[in-house]
Amino acid sequence: MNILDQFKLDGKTALVTGCRRGIGRAYAQALAEAGADIVGVSLTLQPGSEVEQDVVALGRTFRGYACDFADRESLYAFIARVKAECPPIDILVNNAGTIFRKAAVDYPDDKWDEVIETNLNAQFILAREFGRDMLARGRGKIIFTASLMTFQGGITIPSYAASKGGIGQLVMALSNEWAGKGVNVNAIAPGYIVTDLTDALRHDPTRSEQILARIPAGRWGTPEDFKGAVVFLASDASNYVSGITLIVDGGWMGR
């Protein structure tokens, strides 16, 4: 097969969580550009959303859902609807996430639980439920959004760091069980990217300057920087790649 043909996703259906904005929206755009139809979900996704318009303009279908991943009952109801209403999911992109900043000594239980439920527990349940179907078909791609906090502890984000550290381990654990059965499980770890999650950092003059000084690329990343990575991991071009966390950070982790 021609190498460029290996990156094509024609006839595939991709489920992208956290698709309404930022990196998730860029993931959905990229997968649609490569030929996939998109099932998108976010906490507050509305009909006619910008991401839906992006996908439809590319000639692909878009099915949108709203779901609170911190609510276990809502999560299972969403999974049931997708399985009943959509084509089989060939590509699962577990991108939805949340963050809450507070010193560890004052960190409230409810916020700890909310972040862990959204960022780790829901991600495992989605991977298990859709991964089961992929295993039955003998093929599939699962891609998690990890973080630099998969490798570092961060400051005043203990639940976020714990959840993203867990994602890194989960990717390897699932890969160990599923790689030999045709299902590739990997993650993408964004560096410091211009999104809503980094708004507080970018508007802190001291921290923003410190962060930028350490990035060899000399700039904050943008959601568009992730299009190539997600298409690679979703496509046949990565069939022998499993259990990795691909870092997209402008060189941060090399410093």
CSV table of C-alpha atoms in Angstrom, one decimal:
chain,number,residue,atom,x,y,z
A,1,MET,CA,0.0,0.0,0.0
A,2,ASN,CA,1.2,3.5,-0.8
A,3,ILE,CA,2.4,5.2,2.4
A,4,LEU,CA,0.0,8.1,2.0
A,5,ASP,CA,-2.9,5.7,1.5
A,6,GLN,CA,-2.1,4.2,4.9
A,7,PHE,CA,-3.2,7.5,6.5
A,8,LYS,CA,-6.7,7.5,4.9
A,9,LEU,CA,-9.7,6.9,7.1
A,10,ASP,CA,-12.4,6.5,4.5
A,11,GLY,CA,-15.3,4.4,5.7
A,12,LYS,CA,-14.3,4.7,9.4
A,13,THR,CA,-16.3,6.1,12.2
A,14,ALA,CA,-14.5,8.0,15.0
A,15,LEU,CA,-15.9,8.8,18.4
A,16,VAL,CA,-14.3,12.0,19.8
A,17,THR,CA,-15.0,13.0,23.3
A,18,GLY,CA,-14.5,16.6,24.4
A,19,CYS,CA,-15.0,17.6,20.8
A,20,ARG,CA,-16.6,21.0,21.1
A,21,ARG,CA,-13.5,23.2,21.3
A,22,GLY,CA,-9.7,23.2,21.6
A,23,ILE,CA,-7.7,20.0,20.9
A,24,GLY,CA,-10.9,17.9,20.7
A,25,ARG,CA,-12.3,20.0,17.9
A,26,ALA,CA,-9.0,19.8,16.1
A,27,TYR,CA,-9.0,16.0,16.5
A,28,ALA,CA,-12.5,15.9,14.9
A,29,GLN,CA,-11.5,18.1,12.1
A,30,ALA,CA,-8.4,16.1,11.3
A,31,LEU,CA,-10.1,12.7,11.4
A,32,ALA,CA,-12.8,14.1,9.1
A,33,GLU,CA,-10.2,15.5,6.7
A,34,ALA,CA,-8.7,12.0,6.6
A,35,GLY,CA,-12.1,10.5,5.6
A,36,ALA,CA,-13.8,9.5,8.9
A,37,ASP,CA,-17.3,10.2,9.9
A,38,ILE,CA,-17.5,11.7,13.4
A,39,VAL,CA,-19.5,10.9,16.5
A,40,GLY,CA,-18.9,13.8,18.9
A,41,VAL,CA,-19.7,14.4,22.5
A,42,SER,CA,-19.1,17.2,25.0
A,43,LEU,CA,-20.6,18.3,28.2
A,44,THR,CA,-22.6,21.1,26.5
A,45,LEU,CA,-22.6,20.2,22.8
A,46,GLN,CA,-25.5,21.8,21.0
A,47,PRO,CA,-27.0,20.9,17.5
A,48,GLY,CA,-25.3,23.0,14.8
A,49,SER,CA,-22.1,23.5,16.8
A,50,GLU,CA,-19.0,24.8,15.2
A,51,VAL,CA,-17.4,21.4,15.2
A,52,GLU,CA,-20.4,19.9,13.5
A,53,GLN,CA,-20.2,22.6,10.8
A,54,ASP,CA,-16.5,21.8,10.4
A,55,VAL,CA,-17.2,18.1,9.8
A,56,VAL,CA,-20.2,18.6,7.5
A,57,ALA,CA,-18.3,21.1,5.4
A,58,LEU,CA,-15.8,18.4,4.7
A,59,GLY,CA,-18.5,16.1,3.4
A,60,ARG,CA,-18.6,13.8,6.4
A,61,THR,CA,-21.4,12.9,8.7
A,62,PHE,CA,-21.5,14.2,12.3
A,63,ARG,CA,-23.6,12.8,15.1
A,64,GLY,CA,-23.5,15.0,18.3
A,65,TYR,CA,-24.3,14.2,21.9
A,66,ALA,CA,-24.1,16.0,25.2
A,67,CYS,CA,-23.0,14.0,28.3
A,68,ASP,CA,-21.6,14.7,31.7
A,69,PHE,CA,-18.7,12.2,32.2
A,70,ALA,CA,-18.7,12.9,35.9
A,71,ASP,CA,-22.1,11.3,36.1
A,72,ARG,CA,-21.7,7.5,35.8
A,73,GLU,CA,-25.4,6.9,34.9
A,74,SER,CA,-25.3,9.5,32.2
A,75,LEU,CA,-22.1,8.0,30.8
A,76,TYR,CA,-23.7,4.5,30.5
A,77,ALA,CA,-26.8,6.0,28.9
A,78,PHE,CA,-24.6,7.8,26.3
A,79,ILE,CA,-22.7,4.6,25.5
A,80,ALA,CA,-26.0,2.8,25.0
A,81,ARG,CA,-27.3,5.5,22.7
A,82,VAL,CA,-24.2,5.5,20.5
A,83,LYS,CA,-24.3,1.7,20.2
A,84,ALA,CA,-27.9,1.8,19.2
A,85,GLU,CA,-27.8,4.9,16.9
A,86,CYS,CA,-24.4,4.9,15.3
A,87,PRO,CA,-22.3,2.7,13.1
A,88,PRO,CA,-19.7,0.6,14.9
A,89,ILE,CA,-16.9,2.8,16.4
A,90,ASP,CA,-13.6,2.1,14.6
A,91,ILE,CA,-11.6,4.9,16.4
A,92,LEU,CA,-12.2,6.0,20.0
A,93,VAL,CA,-10.5,9.3,21.0
A,94,ASN,CA,-10.8,9.7,24.7
A,95,ASN,CA,-10.1,13.4,25.0
A,96,ALA,CA,-12.7,14.9,27.4
A,97,GLY,CA,-11.2,16.2,30.6
A,98,THR,CA,-11.5,18.8,33.3
A,99,ILE,CA,-9.1,20.5,35.8
A,100,PHE,CA,-9.5,22.3,39.2
A,101,ARG,CA,-6.6,24.3,40.7
A,102,LYS,CA,-6.1,24.5,44.5
A,103,ALA,CA,-3.3,23.7,46.9
A,104,ALA,CA,-3.3,20.1,47.9
A,105,VAL,CA,-3.8,20.9,51.6
A,106,ASP,CA,-7.1,22.6,50.8
A,107,TYR,CA,-8.2,20.4,48.0
A,108,PRO,CA,-11.9,19.5,48.4
A,109,ASP,CA,-13.1,15.9,48.2
A,110,ASP,CA,-15.9,16.7,45.7
A,111,LYS,CA,-13.5,18.3,43.2
A,112,TRP,CA,-11.0,15.4,43.6
A,113,ASP,CA,-13.8,13.0,42.8
A,114,GLU,CA,-15.1,15.0,39.8
A,115,VAL,CA,-11.7,15.2,38.2
A,116,ILE,CA,-10.9,11.6,38.7
A,117,GLU,CA,-14.3,10.5,37.5
A,118,THR,CA,-14.1,12.6,34.3
A,119,ASN,CA,-10.5,12.2,33.4
A,120,LEU,CA,-9.8,8.6,34.4
A,121,ASN,CA,-12.8,6.5,35.4
A,122,ALA,CA,-15.0,7.5,32.4
A,123,GLN,CA,-12.1,7.1,30.1
A,124,PHE,CA,-11.6,3.5,31.2
A,125,ILE,CA,-15.3,2.7,30.9
A,126,LEU,CA,-15.4,4.1,27.4
A,127,ALA,CA,-12.3,2.1,26.4
A,128,ARG,CA,-13.7,-1.1,27.9
A,129,GLU,CA,-17.2,-0.8,26.4
A,130,PHE,CA,-16.1,0.2,22.9
A,131,GLY,CA,-12.9,-1.8,23.1
A,132,ARG,CA,-15.0,-5.0,23.7
A,133,ASP,CA,-16.7,-4.4,20.3
A,134,MET,CA,-13.4,-3.7,18.6
A,135,LEU,CA,-11.9,-6.9,20.0
A,136,ALA,CA,-14.9,-8.9,18.6
A,137,ARG,CA,-14.2,-7.4,15.2
A,138,GLY,CA,-10.5,-7.9,15.5
A,139,ARG,CA,-9.5,-4.3,14.8
A,140,GLY,CA,-9.7,-0.8,16.3
A,141,LYS,CA,-7.8,2.2,17.5
A,142,ILE,CA,-8.1,3.8,20.9
A,143,ILE,CA,-6.3,7.1,21.6
A,144,PHE,CA,-6.3,8.9,24.9
A,145,THR,CA,-5.3,12.5,25.6
A,146,ALA,CA,-2.6,12.3,28.3
A,147,SER,CA,-0.6,15.3,29.5
A,148,LEU,CA,2.8,16.5,30.5
A,149,MET,CA,1.3,15.7,34.0
A,150,THR,CA,1.5,12.1,32.9
A,151,PHE,CA,5.2,12.5,33.6
A,152,GLN,CA,5.4,15.5,36.0
A,153,GLY,CA,3.5,16.5,39.1
A,154,GLY,CA,2.5,20.1,38.3
A,155,ILE,CA,1.6,22.7,40.9
A,156,THR,CA,-1.8,22.9,42.7
A,157,ILE,CA,-3.4,20.3,40.4
A,158,PRO,CA,-3.1,17.1,42.4
A,159,SER,CA,-6.2,15.4,41.0
A,160,TYR,CA,-5.4,16.3,37.4
A,161,ALA,CA,-1.8,15.0,37.8
A,162,ALA,CA,-3.1,11.8,39.4
A,163,SER,CA,-5.7,11.3,36.6
A,164,LYS,CA,-3.2,11.9,33.8
A,165,GLY,CA,-0.6,9.7,35.4
A,166,GLY,CA,-3.3,7.0,35.5
A,167,ILE,CA,-4.0,7.5,31.8
A,168,GLY,CA,-0.3,6.7,31.0
A,169,GLN,CA,-0.5,3.4,32.9
A,170,LEU,CA,-3.9,2.6,31.5
A,171,VAL,CA,-2.6,2.9,28.0
A,172,MET,CA,0.1,0.4,28.6
A,173,ALA,CA,-2.2,-2.0,30.6
A,174,LEU,CA,-4.8,-2.1,27.8
A,175,SER,CA,-2.1,-2.4,25.1
A,176,ASN,CA,-0.6,-5.4,26.9
A,177,GLU,CA,-4.0,-7.2,26.6
A,178,TRP,CA,-5.2,-5.9,23.3
A,179,ALA,CA,-2.3,-5.2,20.9
A,180,GLY,CA,-2.1,-8.9,19.8
A,181,LYS,CA,-5.8,-8.9,19.1
A,182,GLY,CA,-5.9,-6.1,16.5
A,183,VAL,CA,-6.7,-3.2,18.8
A,184,ASN,CA,-4.0,-0.5,19.2
A,185,VAL,CA,-4.1,1.7,22.3
A,186,ASN,CA,-2.0,4.8,22.5
A,187,ALA,CA,-2.0,8.3,23.9
A,188,ILE,CA,-1.1,11.8,22.9
A,189,ALA,CA,0.4,14.1,25.6
A,190,PRO,CA,0.0,17.8,24.8
A,191,GLY,CA,2.5,20.3,26.2
A,192,TYR,CA,1.5,23.9,26.9
A,193,ILE,CA,-1.3,24.6,24.4
A,194,VAL,CA,-3.5,27.6,23.9
A,195,THR,CA,-6.8,26.2,25.2
A,196,ASP,CA,-9.4,27.0,27.9
A,197,LEU,CA,-7.6,24.7,30.3
A,198,THR,CA,-4.4,26.9,30.2
A,199,ASP,CA,-6.2,30.2,30.3
A,200,ALA,CA,-5.2,30.9,33.9
A,201,LEU,CA,-1.5,30.1,33.2
A,202,ARG,CA,-1.4,32.2,30.1
A,203,HIS,CA,-2.8,35.2,32.0
A,204,ASP,CA,-0.3,34.8,34.8
A,205,PRO,CA,2.6,37.0,33.7
A,206,THR,CA,5.2,35.2,35.8
A,207,ARG,CA,4.2,31.6,35.0
A,208,SER,CA,3.6,32.3,31.4
A,209,GLU,CA,7.1,33.8,31.0
A,210,GLN,CA,8.6,30.9,32.8
A,211,ILE,CA,6.8,28.3,30.7
A,212,LEU,CA,7.6,30.0,27.4
A,213,ALA,CA,11.3,30.3,28.3
A,214,ARG,CA,11.5,26.5,28.7
A,215,ILE,CA,9.8,25.6,25.4
A,216,PRO,CA,12.6,25.1,22.7
A,217,ALA,CA,10.1,25.8,19.9
A,218,GLY,CA,9.7,29.2,21.4
A,219,ARG,CA,5.9,29.3,21.4
A,220,TRP,CA,2.8,27.8,23.0
A,221,GLY,CA,1.2,25.1,20.9
A,222,THR,CA,-2.1,25.3,19.2
A,223,PRO,CA,-4.8,22.7,18.7
A,224,GLU,CA,-3.9,22.4,15.0
A,225,ASP,CA,-0.5,21.0,16.1
A,226,PHE,CA,-2.3,17.8,17.0
A,227,LYS,CA,-3.9,16.9,13.7
A,228,GLY,CA,-1.0,14.9,12.3
A,229,ALA,CA,-0.5,13.0,15.6
A,230,VAL,CA,-4.2,11.9,15.9
A,231,VAL,CA,-4.5,10.8,12.2
A,232,PHE,CA,-1.3,8.8,12.5
A,233,LEU,CA,-2.4,6.9,15.6
A,234,ALA,CA,-5.9,6.4,14.1
A,235,SER,CA,-4.7,5.0,10.8
A,236,ASP,CA,-3.1,1.9,9.4
A,237,ALA,CA,0.2,3.8,9.4
A,238,SER,CA,0.5,3.1,13.1
A,239,ASN,CA,-0.5,-0.6,13.1
A,240,TYR,CA,2.7,-1.6,14.8
A,241,VAL,CA,2.5,1.2,17.4
A,242,SER,CA,0.9,0.4,20.7
A,243,GLY,CA,1.2,1.3,24.3
A,244,ILE,CA,3.0,4.6,23.7
A,245,THR,CA,2.4,8.2,24.8
A,246,LEU,CA,3.3,10.5,22.0
A,247,ILE,CA,4.5,13.8,23.4
A,248,VAL,CA,3.6,16.9,21.4
A,249,ASP,CA,5.1,19.7,23.4
A,250,GLY,CA,7.5,21.8,21.2
A,251,GLY,CA,10.4,20.1,23.0
A,252,TRP,CA,9.5,20.8,26.6
A,253,MET,CA,10.2,17.3,27.9
A,254,GLY,CA,13.7,17.4,26.3
A,255,ARG,CA,14.9,20.3,28.4
